[in-house]
């Protein structure tokens, strides 16, 4: 019996441990024994042969090979190579599951390790061509509007406050009525950045559609190829290792914030002359304001 086409998470990438974790429920019972061994002791699998891994997992050697192909590898050698790369990233996100009895020190270590591993995964999967296209569009924009709900609204607000780097008027809208009104007022020289990790938020999809229909360039900042990415001119796929575990940190938001930093700084590097001078003057003014505010507080000045 033939299997269905591989889900995206089965296409082996830089972190094969995460591919195994995400695939485990779809594997055959015998293949899950191999998966459990890999997740519990990746170093032991790295050091073993097919026969040794089969013995440790209490399965046949052909089962080990089937497991390797089931998670997107061409064979055992390819799987071991990808496993070595994954282990080299540091403590795998698979081992960073937070337990209810973890002390604060363990929570700190696991959240930092999980976040760093997830960011590295996102970095390896970011489409350089799409990123370059987005930078080109943003650098030539008359104005930029960022649309987002919930955690994505936080990303939009962070992007808005980077307007000195983008060099043009920026705004972030989280109210659905304001989003529709703003999208309807956009034109060919404007850019709409629609932010949704799932790519399925109906309000964001509608705002992007309206902006596009009025001639604006549209960029999707999303964690999955879905309705939003199909609609927009450019898709920045920011794939992370988020899952539904109650205590898993929301790394998708952190990764999206990093991509906003990349976009804003890359656009700023395109600026020159008066624009850069004004930005330097702004930073100096802000620094002086902060120092003045701190001095006033120390002196007890109520203002």
mmCIF file of C-alpha atoms in Angstrom:
data_model
loop_
_atom_site.group_PDB
_atom_site.id
_atom_site.type_symbol
_atom_site.label_atom_id
_atom_site.label_comp_id
_atom_site.label_asym_id
_atom_site.label_seq_id
_atom_site.Cartn_x
_atom_site.Cartn_y
_atom_site.Cartn_z
ATOM 1 C CA UNK A 1 0.000 0.000 0.000
ATOM 2 C CA UNK A 2 1.486 3.343 -1.040
ATOM 3 C CA UNK A 3 1.727 6.208 1.388
ATOM 4 C CA UNK A 4 0.314 9.667 0.919
ATOM 5 C CA UNK A 5 2.684 12.422 -0.251
ATOM 6 C CA UNK A 6 5.084 13.531 2.447
ATOM 7 C CA UNK A 7 3.836 16.270 4.778
ATOM 8 C CA UNK A 8 6.085 19.329 4.832
ATOM 9 C CA UNK A 9 7.525 18.462 8.252
ATOM 10 C CA UNK A 10 8.830 15.160 6.860
ATOM 11 C CA UNK A 11 11.081 16.846 4.347
ATOM 12 C CA UNK A 12 14.390 16.545 6.129
ATOM 13 C CA UNK A 13 15.892 19.874 7.084
ATOM 14 C CA UNK A 14 18.680 21.133 9.341
ATOM 15 C CA UNK A 15 17.025 19.753 12.500
ATOM 16 C CA UNK A 16 16.031 16.155 11.804
ATOM 17 C CA UNK A 17 15.208 15.664 15.495
ATOM 18 C CA UNK A 18 12.318 18.066 15.114
ATOM 19 C CA UNK A 19 11.198 16.281 11.946
ATOM 20 C CA UNK A 20 11.151 13.006 13.889
ATOM 21 C CA UNK A 21 9.219 14.569 16.760
ATOM 22 C CA UNK A 22 6.600 16.051 14.448
ATOM 23 C CA UNK A 23 6.276 12.814 12.452
ATOM 24 C CA UNK A 24 6.075 10.341 15.301
ATOM 25 C CA UNK A 25 2.287 10.006 15.390
ATOM 26 C CA UNK A 26 2.213 9.196 11.669
ATOM 27 C CA UNK A 27 4.807 6.418 11.790
ATOM 28 C CA UNK A 28 4.104 2.699 11.910
ATOM 29 C CA UNK A 29 4.273 1.112 15.358
ATOM 30 C CA UNK A 30 7.654 -0.516 14.662
ATOM 31 C CA UNK A 31 9.062 2.734 13.211
ATOM 32 C CA UNK A 32 7.968 4.599 16.341
ATOM 33 C CA UNK A 33 10.310 2.361 18.346
ATOM 34 C CA UNK A 34 13.200 3.712 16.275
ATOM 35 C CA UNK A 35 11.899 7.269 16.677
ATOM 36 C CA UNK A 36 11.712 6.846 20.460
ATOM 37 C CA UNK A 37 15.325 5.664 20.515
ATOM 38 C CA UNK A 38 16.475 8.583 18.363
ATOM 39 C CA UNK A 39 14.725 11.151 20.559
ATOM 40 C CA UNK A 40 15.874 9.549 23.806
ATOM 41 C CA UNK A 41 19.517 9.021 22.839
ATOM 42 C CA UNK A 42 20.597 10.595 19.524
ATOM 43 C CA UNK A 43 24.291 10.160 20.369
ATOM 44 C CA UNK A 44 23.841 6.395 20.682
ATOM 45 C CA UNK A 45 22.182 6.275 17.257
ATOM 46 C CA UNK A 46 24.977 8.387 15.768
ATOM 47 C CA UNK A 47 27.568 5.902 17.010
ATOM 48 C CA UNK A 48 25.713 2.784 15.852
ATOM 49 C CA UNK A 49 25.345 0.782 12.665
ATOM 50 C CA UNK A 50 21.999 -0.196 11.174
ATOM 51 C CA UNK A 51 22.261 -3.561 12.924
ATOM 52 C CA UNK A 52 23.128 -1.977 16.283
ATOM 53 C CA UNK A 53 20.298 0.559 16.062
ATOM 54 C CA UNK A 54 17.865 -2.206 15.111
ATOM 55 C CA UNK A 55 18.947 -4.258 18.126
ATOM 56 C CA UNK A 56 18.652 -1.284 20.511
ATOM 57 C CA UNK A 57 15.177 -0.443 19.210
ATOM 58 C CA UNK A 58 14.120 -4.101 19.143
ATOM 59 C CA UNK A 59 13.149 -3.980 15.472
ATOM 60 C CA UNK A 60 14.433 -5.440 12.211
ATOM 61 C CA UNK A 61 17.113 -3.762 10.107
ATOM 62 C CA UNK A 62 14.647 -3.079 7.242
ATOM 63 C CA UNK A 63 12.454 -1.238 9.783
ATOM 64 C CA UNK A 64 15.356 1.105 10.556
ATOM 65 C CA UNK A 65 15.754 1.852 6.840
ATOM 66 C CA UNK A 66 11.998 2.383 6.436
ATOM 67 C CA UNK A 67 12.069 4.781 9.383
ATOM 68 C CA UNK A 68 14.851 6.825 7.745
ATOM 69 C CA UNK A 69 12.911 7.184 4.499
ATOM 70 C CA UNK A 70 9.676 7.890 6.394
ATOM 71 C CA UNK A 71 11.226 11.034 7.929
ATOM 72 C CA UNK A 72 12.470 12.281 4.568
ATOM 73 C CA UNK A 73 15.997 10.875 4.334
ATOM 74 C CA UNK A 74 17.444 8.808 1.487
ATOM 75 C CA UNK A 75 18.764 6.117 3.804
ATOM 76 C CA UNK A 76 20.564 5.439 7.084
ATOM 77 C CA UNK A 77 23.748 7.249 6.060
ATOM 78 C CA UNK A 78 21.800 10.376 5.097
ATOM 79 C CA UNK A 79 19.815 10.171 8.345
ATOM 80 C CA UNK A 80 22.983 9.939 10.473
ATOM 81 C CA UNK A 81 24.483 12.916 8.643
ATOM 82 C CA UNK A 82 21.401 15.031 9.294
ATOM 83 C CA UNK A 83 21.241 13.798 12.874
ATOM 84 C CA UNK A 84 24.838 14.908 13.412
ATOM 85 C CA UNK A 85 23.960 18.346 12.039
ATOM 86 C CA UNK A 86 20.948 18.538 14.318
ATOM 87 C CA UNK A 87 22.879 17.575 17.429
ATOM 88 C CA UNK A 88 25.551 20.127 16.490
ATOM 89 C CA UNK A 89 22.958 22.898 16.803
ATOM 90 C CA UNK A 90 23.071 22.431 20.554
ATOM 91 C CA UNK A 91 20.486 20.992 22.911
ATOM 92 C CA UNK A 92 17.693 19.947 20.551
ATOM 93 C CA UNK A 93 14.291 21.552 20.974
ATOM 94 C CA UNK A 94 12.922 18.037 21.399
ATOM 95 C CA UNK A 95 14.800 17.793 24.713
ATOM 96 C CA UNK A 96 13.560 21.216 25.838
ATOM 97 C CA UNK A 97 10.027 20.195 26.787
ATOM 98 C CA UNK A 98 9.144 22.006 29.999
ATOM 99 C CA UNK A 99 7.759 19.803 32.758
ATOM 100 C CA UNK A 100 5.483 20.944 35.568
ATOM 101 C CA UNK A 101 8.127 20.036 38.174
ATOM 102 C CA UNK A 102 11.039 21.853 36.476
ATOM 103 C CA UNK A 103 12.877 24.317 38.759
ATOM 104 C CA UNK A 104 13.395 27.908 37.519
ATOM 105 C CA UNK A 105 16.990 27.175 36.399
ATOM 106 C CA UNK A 106 15.774 24.368 34.144
ATOM 107 C CA UNK A 107 13.006 26.572 32.724
ATOM 108 C CA UNK A 108 15.570 29.255 31.864
ATOM 109 C CA UNK A 109 17.855 26.755 30.124
ATOM 110 C CA UNK A 110 15.060 25.039 28.209
ATOM 111 C CA UNK A 111 13.366 28.222 26.987
ATOM 112 C CA UNK A 112 16.635 29.734 25.787
ATOM 113 C CA UNK A 113 17.717 26.490 24.112
ATOM 114 C CA UNK A 114 14.314 25.972 22.490
ATOM 115 C CA UNK A 115 14.192 29.535 21.222
ATOM 116 C CA UNK A 116 17.744 29.470 19.824
ATOM 117 C CA UNK A 117 17.169 26.142 18.083
ATOM 118 C CA UNK A 118 13.896 27.378 16.616
ATOM 119 C CA UNK A 119 15.488 30.603 15.394
ATOM 120 C CA UNK A 120 18.244 28.614 13.715
ATOM 121 C CA UNK A 121 15.615 26.454 12.027
ATOM 122 C CA UNK A 122 13.805 29.606 10.797
ATOM 123 C CA UNK A 123 17.075 31.081 9.513
ATOM 124 C CA UNK A 124 17.872 27.977 7.466
ATOM 125 C CA UNK A 125 14.388 27.948 5.927
ATOM 126 C CA UNK A 126 14.138 31.647 5.067
ATOM 127 C CA UNK A 127 13.907 32.224 1.313
ATOM 128 C CA UNK A 128 16.722 34.632 0.393
ATOM 129 C CA UNK A 129 15.109 35.570 -2.928
ATOM 130 C CA UNK A 130 11.789 36.409 -1.279
ATOM 131 C CA UNK A 131 13.610 38.384 1.402
ATOM 132 C CA UNK A 132 15.453 40.395 -1.253
ATOM 133 C CA UNK A 133 12.212 41.086 -3.117
ATOM 134 C CA UNK A 134 10.560 42.300 0.105
ATOM 135 C CA UNK A 135 13.479 44.628 0.834
ATOM 136 C CA UNK A 136 13.256 46.078 -2.698
ATOM 137 C CA UNK A 137 9.546 46.766 -2.310
ATOM 138 C CA UNK A 138 9.873 48.277 1.177
ATOM 139 C CA UNK A 139 12.811 50.471 0.144
ATOM 140 C CA UNK A 140 10.746 52.086 -2.619
ATOM 141 C CA UNK A 141 7.481 52.411 -0.671
ATOM 142 C CA UNK A 142 5.650 55.696 -0.124
ATOM 143 C CA UNK A 143 4.185 54.315 3.092
ATOM 144 C CA UNK A 144 4.046 50.967 4.899
ATOM 145 C CA UNK A 145 1.100 49.566 6.851
ATOM 146 C CA UNK A 146 1.511 46.523 9.066
ATOM 147 C CA UNK A 147 -1.553 44.405 9.803
ATOM 148 C CA UNK A 148 -1.750 41.857 12.639
ATOM 149 C CA UNK A 149 -3.962 40.410 15.368
ATOM 150 C CA UNK A 150 -2.950 39.032 18.769
ATOM 151 C CA UNK A 151 0.745 38.141 18.961
ATOM 152 C CA UNK A 152 1.098 39.247 15.334
ATOM 153 C CA UNK A 153 -0.141 42.702 16.373
ATOM 154 C CA UNK A 154 2.853 42.913 18.720
ATOM 155 C CA UNK A 155 5.124 42.212 15.752
ATOM 156 C CA UNK A 156 3.300 44.885 13.728
ATOM 157 C CA UNK A 157 3.739 47.440 16.530
ATOM 158 C CA UNK A 158 7.453 46.647 16.735
ATOM 159 C CA UNK A 159 7.730 47.228 12.995
ATOM 160 C CA UNK A 160 5.868 50.538 13.278
ATOM 161 C CA UNK A 161 8.299 51.915 15.842
ATOM 162 C CA UNK A 162 11.167 51.203 13.430
ATOM 163 C CA UNK A 163 9.893 53.848 10.988
ATOM 164 C CA UNK A 164 13.189 55.829 11.159
ATOM 165 C CA UNK A 165 14.916 52.777 9.645
ATOM 166 C CA UNK A 166 12.278 52.212 6.980
ATOM 167 C CA UNK A 167 12.495 55.944 6.183
ATOM 168 C CA UNK A 168 8.809 56.387 5.317
ATOM 169 C CA UNK A 169 5.571 56.778 7.305
ATOM 170 C CA UNK A 170 4.657 53.475 8.992
ATOM 171 C CA UNK A 171 1.623 52.423 10.941
ATOM 172 C CA UNK A 172 0.424 49.269 12.680
ATOM 173 C CA UNK A 173 -3.265 48.463 12.865
ATOM 174 C CA UNK A 174 -4.855 45.787 15.056
ATOM 175 C CA UNK A 175 -8.500 46.890 14.846
ATOM 176 C CA UNK A 176 -10.366 45.136 12.029
ATOM 177 C CA UNK A 177 -12.413 48.199 11.033
ATOM 178 C CA UNK A 178 -9.330 50.408 10.895
ATOM 179 C CA UNK A 179 -7.537 47.735 8.880
ATOM 180 C CA UNK A 180 -10.281 47.672 6.257
ATOM 181 C CA UNK A 181 -10.403 51.469 6.041
ATOM 182 C CA UNK A 182 -6.626 51.789 5.763
ATOM 183 C CA UNK A 183 -6.379 49.026 3.167
ATOM 184 C CA UNK A 184 -9.063 50.703 1.057
ATOM 185 C CA UNK A 185 -7.091 53.976 1.083
ATOM 186 C CA UNK A 186 -3.848 52.404 -0.144
ATOM 187 C CA UNK A 187 -2.465 52.832 -3.643
ATOM 188 C CA UNK A 188 0.243 51.553 -6.006
ATOM 189 C CA UNK A 189 3.102 53.241 -4.119
ATOM 190 C CA UNK A 190 2.074 51.834 -0.751
ATOM 191 C CA UNK A 191 3.023 48.506 0.841
ATOM 192 C CA UNK A 192 0.848 46.319 3.057
ATOM 193 C CA UNK A 193 2.620 43.809 5.312
ATOM 194 C CA UNK A 194 0.137 41.202 6.515
ATOM 195 C CA UNK A 195 1.343 39.255 9.559
ATOM 196 C CA UNK A 196 -0.241 35.940 10.573
ATOM 197 C CA UNK A 197 1.637 32.895 11.841
ATOM 198 C CA UNK A 198 -1.040 30.480 10.621
ATOM 199 C CA UNK A 199 -1.778 32.395 7.425
ATOM 200 C CA UNK A 200 -5.463 31.752 8.106
ATOM 201 C CA UNK A 201 -6.607 34.840 10.074
ATOM 202 C CA UNK A 202 -9.646 35.943 8.095
ATOM 203 C CA UNK A 203 -9.416 39.629 9.033
ATOM 204 C CA UNK A 204 -5.782 39.828 7.938
ATOM 205 C CA UNK A 205 -6.542 37.969 4.712
ATOM 206 C CA UNK A 206 -9.358 40.397 3.928
ATOM 207 C CA UNK A 207 -7.194 43.462 4.657
ATOM 208 C CA UNK A 208 -4.460 42.111 2.368
ATOM 209 C CA UNK A 209 -6.998 41.400 -0.386
ATOM 210 C CA UNK A 210 -8.441 44.921 -0.181
ATOM 211 C CA UNK A 211 -4.969 46.503 -0.215
ATOM 212 C CA UNK A 212 -3.969 44.391 -3.216
ATOM 213 C CA UNK A 213 -7.190 45.220 -5.069
ATOM 214 C CA UNK A 214 -6.422 48.919 -4.606
ATOM 215 C CA UNK A 215 -2.984 48.527 -6.156
ATOM 216 C CA UNK A 216 -0.757 48.220 -3.092
ATOM 217 C CA UNK A 217 2.145 45.777 -2.999
ATOM 218 C CA UNK A 218 1.435 43.041 -0.448
ATOM 219 C CA UNK A 219 3.884 41.070 1.683
ATOM 220 C CA UNK A 220 2.860 38.092 3.821
ATOM 221 C CA UNK A 221 4.920 37.465 6.955
ATOM 222 C CA UNK A 222 3.706 34.030 7.970
ATOM 223 C CA UNK A 223 4.692 30.681 9.434
ATOM 224 C CA UNK A 224 2.798 28.527 6.948
ATOM 225 C CA UNK A 225 1.884 28.450 3.285
ATOM 226 C CA UNK A 226 -1.860 28.981 3.357
ATOM 227 C CA UNK A 227 -4.533 31.391 2.111
ATOM 228 C CA UNK A 228 -2.558 34.523 3.035
ATOM 229 C CA UNK A 229 0.585 33.471 1.176
ATOM 230 C CA UNK A 230 -1.466 32.538 -1.886
ATOM 231 C CA UNK A 231 -2.988 36.016 -1.901
ATOM 232 C CA UNK A 232 0.086 38.205 -1.396
ATOM 233 C CA UNK A 233 2.703 39.288 -3.952
ATOM 234 C CA UNK A 234 5.626 38.226 -1.740
ATOM 235 C CA UNK A 235 5.683 35.588 0.996
ATOM 236 C CA UNK A 236 8.240 35.595 3.790
ATOM 237 C CA UNK A 237 7.851 32.133 5.285
ATOM 238 C CA UNK A 238 9.167 32.217 8.851
ATOM 239 C CA UNK A 239 8.946 28.558 9.831
ATOM 240 C CA UNK A 240 9.549 27.758 13.497
ATOM 241 C CA UNK A 241 9.238 24.755 15.808
ATOM 242 C CA UNK A 242 6.133 25.864 17.689
ATOM 243 C CA UNK A 243 3.833 23.139 18.967
ATOM 244 C CA UNK A 244 0.703 22.929 21.091
ATOM 245 C CA UNK A 245 2.371 21.862 24.358
ATOM 246 C CA UNK A 246 1.005 24.030 27.174
ATOM 247 C CA UNK A 247 4.417 25.315 28.277
ATOM 248 C CA UNK A 248 6.168 25.610 24.920
ATOM 249 C CA UNK A 249 7.334 29.221 24.333
ATOM 250 C CA UNK A 250 5.868 31.003 21.307
ATOM 251 C CA UNK A 251 9.000 31.182 19.201
ATOM 252 C CA UNK A 252 7.055 32.204 16.089
ATOM 253 C CA UNK A 253 6.640 35.700 17.528
ATOM 254 C CA UNK A 254 10.353 35.954 18.364
ATOM 255 C CA UNK A 255 11.331 34.777 14.878
ATOM 256 C CA UNK A 256 8.959 37.267 13.248
ATOM 257 C CA UNK A 257 10.485 40.080 15.327
ATOM 258 C CA UNK A 258 13.950 39.064 14.127
ATOM 259 C CA UNK A 259 12.789 39.143 10.498
ATOM 260 C CA UNK A 260 11.361 42.647 11.067
ATOM 261 C CA UNK A 261 14.825 43.659 12.334
ATOM 262 C CA UNK A 262 16.392 42.171 9.207
ATOM 263 C CA UNK A 263 13.968 44.025 6.923
ATOM 264 C CA UNK A 264 14.269 47.395 8.652
ATOM 265 C CA UNK A 265 18.067 47.338 8.843
ATOM 266 C CA UNK A 266 18.422 46.082 5.263
ATOM 267 C CA UNK A 267 16.180 48.920 4.062
ATOM 268 C CA UNK A 268 18.118 51.456 6.161
ATOM 269 C CA UNK A 269 21.363 50.293 4.527
ATOM 270 C CA UNK A 270 19.881 51.354 1.182
ATOM 271 C CA UNK A 271 19.440 54.907 2.454
ATOM 272 C CA UNK A 272 22.121 57.529 2.055
ATOM 273 C CA UNK A 273 22.806 61.248 2.367
ATOM 274 C CA UNK A 274 20.205 63.315 4.211
ATOM 275 C CA UNK A 275 18.221 60.263 5.307
ATOM 276 C CA UNK A 276 21.167 58.798 7.213
ATOM 277 C CA UNK A 277 22.041 62.197 8.672
ATOM 278 C CA UNK A 278 18.482 62.625 9.936
ATOM 279 C CA UNK A 279 18.541 59.145 11.463
ATOM 280 C CA UNK A 280 21.802 59.848 13.288
ATOM 281 C CA UNK A 281 20.366 63.161 14.517
ATOM 282 C CA UNK A 282 17.223 61.352 15.720
ATOM 283 C CA UNK A 283 19.269 58.829 17.706
ATOM 284 C CA UNK A 284 21.355 61.582 19.288
ATOM 285 C CA UNK A 285 18.217 63.530 20.181
ATOM 286 C CA UNK A 286 16.609 60.449 21.725
ATOM 287 C CA UNK A 287 19.756 59.687 23.720
ATOM 288 C CA UNK A 288 19.891 63.253 25.053
ATOM 289 C CA UNK A 289 16.200 63.091 25.935
ATOM 290 C CA UNK A 290 16.701 59.872 27.880
ATOM 291 C CA UNK A 291 19.653 61.301 29.789
ATOM 292 C CA UNK A 292 17.682 64.441 30.571
ATOM 293 C CA UNK A 293 14.680 62.427 31.761
ATOM 294 C CA UNK A 294 16.919 60.296 33.997
ATOM 295 C CA UNK A 295 18.551 63.380 35.499
ATOM 296 C CA UNK A 296 15.136 64.940 36.161
ATOM 297 C CA UNK A 297 13.977 61.806 37.969
ATOM 298 C CA UNK A 298 17.102 61.740 40.130
ATOM 299 C CA UNK A 299 16.566 65.421 41.049
ATOM 300 C CA UNK A 300 12.974 64.752 41.994
ATOM 301 C CA UNK A 301 11.605 66.933 39.201
ATOM 302 C CA UNK A 302 7.934 65.866 38.803
ATOM 303 C CA UNK A 303 8.054 66.766 35.116
#
